[in-house]
Coordinates of C-alpha atoms in Angstrom, one line a residue:
E15 CA 212.1 57.9 135.9
V16 CA 208.8 56.6 134.6
Q17 CA 205.8 57.7 136.7
L18 CA 202.1 56.9 136.3
V19 CA 199.7 58.6 138.7
E20 CA 196.1 57.6 138.7
S21 CA 193.2 59.5 140.2
G22 CA 189.4 59.8 140.0
G23 CA 188.3 56.6 141.8
G24 CA 185.7 56.6 144.5
L25 CA 182.5 55.1 145.9
V26 CA 179.6 55.1 143.5
Q27 CA 176.2 53.4 143.3
P28 CA 175.3 50.9 140.6
G29 CA 174.5 52.6 137.4
G30 CA 176.7 55.6 138.3
S31 CA 179.8 57.0 136.5
L32 CA 183.4 57.9 137.2
R33 CA 186.2 59.3 135.1
L34 CA 189.7 58.0 135.9
S35 CA 192.8 59.9 134.9
C36 CA 196.4 58.9 134.7
V37 CA 199.2 61.5 134.4
A38 CA 202.4 60.1 132.9
S39 CA 205.9 61.4 133.1
G40 CA 209.5 60.2 132.5
F41 CA 208.9 58.9 129.0
T42 CA 207.5 60.1 125.6
F43 CA 203.9 59.4 126.3
R44 CA 202.7 60.0 122.7
D45 CA 205.0 57.1 121.5
F46 CA 203.4 54.4 123.5
P47 CA 200.1 52.5 123.4
M48 CA 198.6 52.6 126.9
S49 CA 196.2 50.4 128.8
W50 CA 194.0 50.2 131.8
V51 CA 194.1 47.1 133.9
R52 CA 192.3 46.3 137.2
Q53 CA 192.6 44.0 140.1
V54 CA 190.1 42.7 142.6
A55 CA 191.6 42.1 146.0
G56 CA 193.0 38.6 146.1
K57 CA 192.8 38.0 142.4
G58 CA 195.0 38.5 139.4
L59 CA 195.3 41.5 137.0
E60 CA 192.5 41.9 134.5
W61 CA 193.0 43.7 131.2
V62 CA 190.3 46.4 130.7
A63 CA 191.1 48.6 127.7
A64 CA 193.9 49.9 125.5
I65 CA 194.4 52.7 123.1
E66 CA 197.1 53.1 120.5
T67 CA 198.9 56.2 119.2
F68 CA 200.4 57.2 115.9
D69 CA 201.8 60.5 114.8
G70 CA 200.3 62.2 117.9
F71 CA 196.8 60.9 117.3
S72 CA 195.1 58.2 119.3
Y73 CA 193.3 55.3 117.5
N74 CA 192.1 51.8 117.8
P75 CA 190.6 51.7 121.2
K76 CA 190.0 48.1 122.5
Y77 CA 187.9 46.8 125.3
A78 CA 187.4 43.7 127.4
D79 CA 184.0 42.1 126.7
S80 CA 182.9 42.8 130.3
V81 CA 183.2 46.6 129.8
R82 CA 182.6 47.2 126.1
G83 CA 179.7 49.7 125.7
R84 CA 180.1 51.0 129.2
F85 CA 183.7 52.2 129.4
T86 CA 185.6 54.6 127.1
I87 CA 189.3 54.9 126.9
S88 CA 190.9 58.1 125.6
R89 CA 194.2 60.0 125.8
D90 CA 195.5 63.5 125.5
N91 CA 199.0 63.3 124.2
A92 CA 199.6 67.0 124.8
K93 CA 198.9 66.6 128.5
S94 CA 200.5 63.1 128.7
T95 CA 197.3 61.9 130.3
L96 CA 195.3 58.7 129.8
Y97 CA 191.6 58.6 130.7
L98 CA 188.9 56.0 131.4
Q99 CA 185.3 57.0 131.5
L100 CA 183.3 54.4 133.4
N101 CA 179.5 54.5 132.9
N102 CA 176.7 52.2 134.0
L103 CA 178.9 50.8 136.7
K104 CA 178.2 47.4 138.2
T105 CA 179.2 45.9 141.5
E106 CA 181.5 43.5 139.6
D107 CA 183.5 46.6 138.4
T108 CA 184.7 47.1 142.0
A109 CA 188.5 46.9 141.8
M110 CA 191.8 48.8 141.9
Y111 CA 192.3 50.4 138.5
Y112 CA 195.8 50.9 137.1
C113 CA 197.1 52.6 134.0
A114 CA 199.9 50.5 132.4
K115 CA 202.8 51.2 130.1
P116 CA 204.3 48.5 127.9
R117 CA 208.0 47.9 127.4
D118 CA 209.9 49.6 124.6
G119 CA 208.9 47.8 121.3
Q120 CA 206.4 45.5 123.1
G121 CA 203.3 47.0 121.4
T122 CA 200.0 47.0 123.2
I123 CA 199.7 45.1 126.5
K124 CA 197.9 41.9 125.6
R125 CA 194.5 41.1 127.1
D126 CA 195.5 37.5 127.8
N127 CA 198.8 38.5 129.5
P128 CA 198.2 41.8 131.4
T129 CA 201.1 41.3 133.7
N130 CA 203.6 41.5 130.8
M131 CA 204.2 45.3 131.0
D132 CA 206.9 47.8 131.9
R133 CA 205.1 49.2 134.9
K134 CA 201.8 50.5 136.3
G135 CA 200.9 53.2 138.7
Q136 CA 199.8 53.0 142.3
G137 CA 196.2 52.6 141.3
T138 CA 192.9 54.3 142.1
Q139 CA 190.1 52.3 143.9
V140 CA 186.7 52.1 142.4
T141 CA 184.0 50.7 144.6
V142 CA 180.5 50.2 143.3
S143 CA 178.0 49.6 146.0
S144 CA 174.5 50.6 147.0

C-alpha cells in the first residue's frame, strides 16, 4: 500500500524557516517525480514544487512563482524521502502541506491541475504568525 507521511510543520514567525519531510513507502520512490502541494483551509489545492528523478538522481526542480527563491525541494532516493526547505516564510504561506505522488506514467503533477494525482499524505500544518 502506498503511504506518504509528512512531518516538520509548526508555528513560526514571519521570516522564519522550517524543513518539511515526507517518508514514502509502498512503491518504488526513485522511479517517480514527486511534488509538494498545499491547501489553505476552505480553499483548493495549490501546487508548490516538484522534482524529477532519473537513474537514481534528482533533477529539474520546479517552483510556483509565489515560493521561488524561498523554498527548496529535494529528495533522497536511498531513504525514500522528499524534503521541502521553507525559508523567509510569509503569513500567506500558512497552509496544510502535502507531498503528492503521481499516477503510473502520469509524469510530474501539473501546476495547473494539482488535484490530478495518485495520492497525497495526511499533511503537516505550517502556520506563519507573529
